[in-house]
XYZ file of C-alpha atoms in Angstrom:
255
model
C 0.000 0.000 0.000
C 2.764 2.327 0.935
C 4.563 1.549 -2.298
C 1.484 2.336 -4.322
C 1.071 5.732 -2.604
C 4.694 6.507 -3.176
C 4.397 5.613 -6.848
C 1.310 7.744 -7.252
C 2.989 10.628 -5.585
C 5.978 10.259 -7.840
C 3.802 10.144 -10.916
C 1.928 13.230 -9.723
C 5.135 15.096 -9.167
C 6.449 14.013 -12.537
C 3.187 15.100 -14.201
C 3.246 18.381 -12.380
C 6.830 18.971 -13.422
C 6.060 18.112 -17.022
C 3.012 20.376 -16.989
C 5.030 23.174 -15.469
C 7.725 22.730 -18.109
C 5.209 22.765 -20.930
C 3.510 25.823 -19.467
C 6.855 27.576 -19.266
C 7.627 26.636 -22.822
C 4.192 27.847 -23.878
C 4.679 31.165 -22.107
C 8.055 31.525 -23.774
C 6.514 30.718 -27.123
C 3.707 33.225 -26.550
C 6.264 35.872 -25.600
C 8.216 35.171 -28.753
C 5.052 35.365 -30.819
C 4.102 38.640 -29.173
C 7.548 40.023 -30.031
C 7.146 38.835 -33.607
C 3.706 40.484 -33.750
C 5.157 43.749 -32.447
C 7.965 43.502 -34.986
C 5.488 42.749 -37.751
C 3.312 45.677 -36.675
C 6.365 47.947 -36.732
C 7.284 46.671 -40.184
C 3.695 47.124 -41.331
C 3.689 50.675 -39.982
C 6.925 51.423 -41.816
C 5.503 49.925 -44.996
C 2.311 51.989 -44.583
C 4.360 55.145 -44.053
C 6.479 54.326 -47.091
C 3.368 53.665 -49.170
C 1.732 56.886 -47.979
C 4.895 58.799 -48.853
C 5.021 57.118 -52.249
C 1.339 57.902 -52.840
C 1.906 61.537 -51.848
C 4.905 61.765 -54.153
C 2.910 60.130 -56.930
C 0.068 62.599 -56.451
C 2.568 65.481 -56.371
C 4.274 64.220 -59.516
C 0.900 63.836 -61.219
C -0.020 67.373 -60.197
C 3.330 68.690 -61.419
C 2.921 66.737 -64.641
C -0.523 68.269 -65.157
C 0.830 71.740 -64.415
C 3.738 71.100 -66.782
C 1.341 70.023 -69.524
C -0.741 73.157 -68.938
C 2.419 75.268 -68.987
C 3.558 73.614 -72.209
C 0.142 74.216 -73.760
C 0.263 77.864 -72.691
C 3.848 78.189 -73.937
C 2.920 76.630 -77.268
C -0.009 79.030 -77.569
C 2.216 81.972 -76.697
C 4.813 80.856 -79.233
C 2.108 80.538 -81.877
C 0.781 84.012 -81.050
C 4.316 85.382 -80.985
C 4.978 83.837 -84.385
C 1.819 85.445 -85.776
C 2.653 88.805 -84.207
C 6.262 88.548 -85.398
C 5.086 87.767 -88.925
C 2.646 90.674 -88.815
C 5.335 92.986 -87.435
C 7.720 91.835 -90.164
C 5.092 92.598 -92.790
C 4.460 95.988 -91.167
C 8.188 96.780 -91.121
C 8.586 95.656 -94.737
C 5.617 97.813 -95.780
C 7.038 100.756 -93.839
C 10.440 100.275 -95.483
C 8.813 100.065 -98.916
C 6.843 103.259 -98.206
C 9.979 104.967 -96.900
C 11.907 103.892 -99.990
C 9.153 105.298 -102.219
C 9.154 108.574 -100.253
C 12.933 108.785 -100.502
C 12.674 108.254 -104.255
C 10.098 111.048 -104.476
C 12.294 113.331 -102.382
C 15.306 112.530 -104.572
C 13.307 113.455 -107.662
C 12.246 116.747 -106.082
C 15.719 117.506 -104.723
C 17.461 116.527 -107.945
C 14.990 118.567 -109.988
C 15.441 121.707 -107.902
C 19.195 121.199 -107.794
C 19.238 120.774 -111.556
C 17.041 123.859 -112.001
C 19.360 125.914 -109.805
C 22.423 124.768 -111.730
C 20.686 125.381 -115.052
C 19.527 128.823 -113.931
C 23.087 129.845 -113.084
C 24.301 128.552 -116.446
C 21.552 130.441 -118.326
C 22.277 133.581 -116.306
C 25.907 133.473 -117.399
C 24.855 132.702 -120.959
C 22.372 135.603 -121.026
C 24.945 138.107 -119.806
C 27.383 136.925 -122.444
C 24.713 137.219 -125.163
C 23.162 140.535 -124.086
C 26.262 142.248 -122.748
C 27.466 143.128 -119.257
C 25.019 146.039 -118.955
C 21.967 143.828 -119.451
C 19.484 143.551 -116.602
C 19.394 139.822 -115.868
C 18.589 138.053 -112.613
C 17.224 134.905 -110.997
C 13.862 134.929 -109.222
C 12.598 131.678 -107.716
C 14.576 129.593 -110.188
C 13.382 131.668 -113.158
C 15.715 133.722 -115.325
C 14.295 137.240 -115.613
C 15.617 139.541 -118.368
C 14.321 143.125 -118.245
C 14.461 146.169 -120.522
C 12.961 149.637 -120.429
C 10.125 150.920 -122.635
C 12.160 153.814 -124.126
C 14.937 151.387 -125.142
C 12.501 148.983 -126.800
C 9.891 151.411 -128.204
C 11.517 154.853 -128.112
C 9.146 156.097 -125.395
C 6.797 154.877 -122.667
C 3.825 155.130 -125.027
C 5.439 153.513 -128.106
C 4.352 150.081 -129.342
C 6.714 149.503 -132.311
C 10.167 148.071 -131.714
C 13.134 150.354 -132.338
C 16.301 149.081 -134.008
C 17.793 148.624 -130.545
C 14.626 146.832 -129.466
C 14.788 144.471 -132.450
C 18.435 143.677 -131.737
C 17.517 142.904 -128.116
C 14.679 140.614 -129.239
C 17.067 138.810 -131.617
C 19.507 138.166 -128.775
C 16.634 136.959 -126.574
C 15.694 134.499 -129.329
C 19.233 133.059 -129.250
C 18.924 132.444 -125.522
C 15.484 130.826 -125.922
C 16.698 128.466 -128.647
C 19.661 127.388 -126.529
C 17.301 126.445 -123.681
C 14.350 124.649 -125.292
C 13.229 123.050 -122.009
C 12.416 126.463 -120.528
C 8.980 128.041 -120.843
C 8.961 131.665 -122.056
C 6.712 134.363 -120.616
C 6.685 137.945 -121.959
C 5.473 140.229 -119.171
C 4.532 143.876 -119.661
C 4.820 145.962 -116.485
C 2.513 148.962 -116.106
C 2.089 151.652 -113.454
C -0.662 153.729 -115.121
C -3.340 151.102 -115.475
C -3.376 151.403 -119.294
C -3.100 147.691 -119.939
C -4.217 147.949 -123.565
C -0.991 149.759 -124.410
C 1.038 147.371 -122.274
C -0.452 144.388 -124.067
C 0.377 145.946 -127.471
C 3.972 146.361 -126.344
C 4.097 142.729 -125.183
C 2.577 141.603 -128.486
C 5.199 143.587 -130.425
C 7.988 141.743 -128.588
C 6.225 138.418 -129.198
C 5.839 139.136 -132.913
C 9.529 140.000 -133.104
C 10.408 136.639 -131.569
C 7.962 134.633 -133.703
C 9.484 136.168 -136.849
C 12.779 134.512 -135.967
C 13.229 130.953 -137.222
C 12.970 128.376 -134.444
C 10.648 130.352 -132.152
C 7.035 129.123 -132.221
C 4.057 131.139 -131.011
C 2.874 128.172 -128.896
C 5.984 128.492 -126.748
C 5.249 132.079 -125.709
C 3.002 133.274 -122.887
C 1.906 136.922 -122.944
C 0.977 138.844 -119.826
C 0.257 142.495 -118.969
C 0.264 143.278 -115.262
C 0.757 145.933 -112.616
C 4.467 146.633 -112.335
C 4.278 147.843 -108.723
C 6.091 151.135 -109.448
C 8.084 149.588 -112.310
C 7.555 149.848 -116.071
C 9.129 147.852 -118.861
C 9.115 144.415 -120.438
C 10.397 141.231 -118.808
C 11.287 137.936 -120.447
C 10.888 135.136 -117.911
C 12.553 131.796 -118.689
C 11.084 129.275 -116.255
C 11.565 125.530 -115.734
C 8.897 123.256 -117.153
C 6.765 123.290 -114.006
C 3.881 121.589 -115.773
C 6.076 118.656 -116.740
C 7.522 118.586 -113.231
C 4.070 118.509 -111.626
C 2.990 115.774 -114.042
C 5.991 113.691 -112.993
C 5.292 114.324 -109.316
C 1.616 113.447 -109.731
C 2.625 110.153 -111.301
C 5.159 109.419 -108.547
C 2.782 110.306 -105.686
C -0.094 108.087 -106.844
């Protein structure tokens, strides 16, 4: 009986020891599992943070990409508009340059014409003095050559209307000057201070007839005029540039 009790007690102690050992092992295992769970949770948290960061970066990159696309679209539109404006400005500049070139050409024509007229006037002035003599009354007025003579020299008196021998010689010399300058228009002007324009016109006509009688002088080339001499009497021969031809040229150029 005593042996049986002792055996039972031993078995109980052995079972208790085994149970205690298994419980200890189980606790250890649970502790290890808990540590693994904590570690896994930490890893999961890190992964979640990494994913959230990646998602945020992805969203930021997508936003930046969208903004970049919008900026590129705007830039492309601006470049297109700039190209159109640049083309229009180029056309405007080219048109302005063409207009300026045309204006410069017109100004050159005017300048060259007046310069030529001035040079020609000086040449005719010298020529007239050589033809008529150093005592002749010859001058330049506004580009015109003006040759003057008194009524007594041409007609013998203020009231005469027939050329004297001296008057005829003067008219002959005037004809030489006219023929040497065919591009000049010729105006015969009678200057009067009394208001008797009928007489003045007869005197002008007498000079014109004297010129027409000379070979090479046509009546169509002469312009006759009787006017107030403003305290001066006499006859003037005015050799002027071809203003009509000049104005015709300018009208054509300025169209």
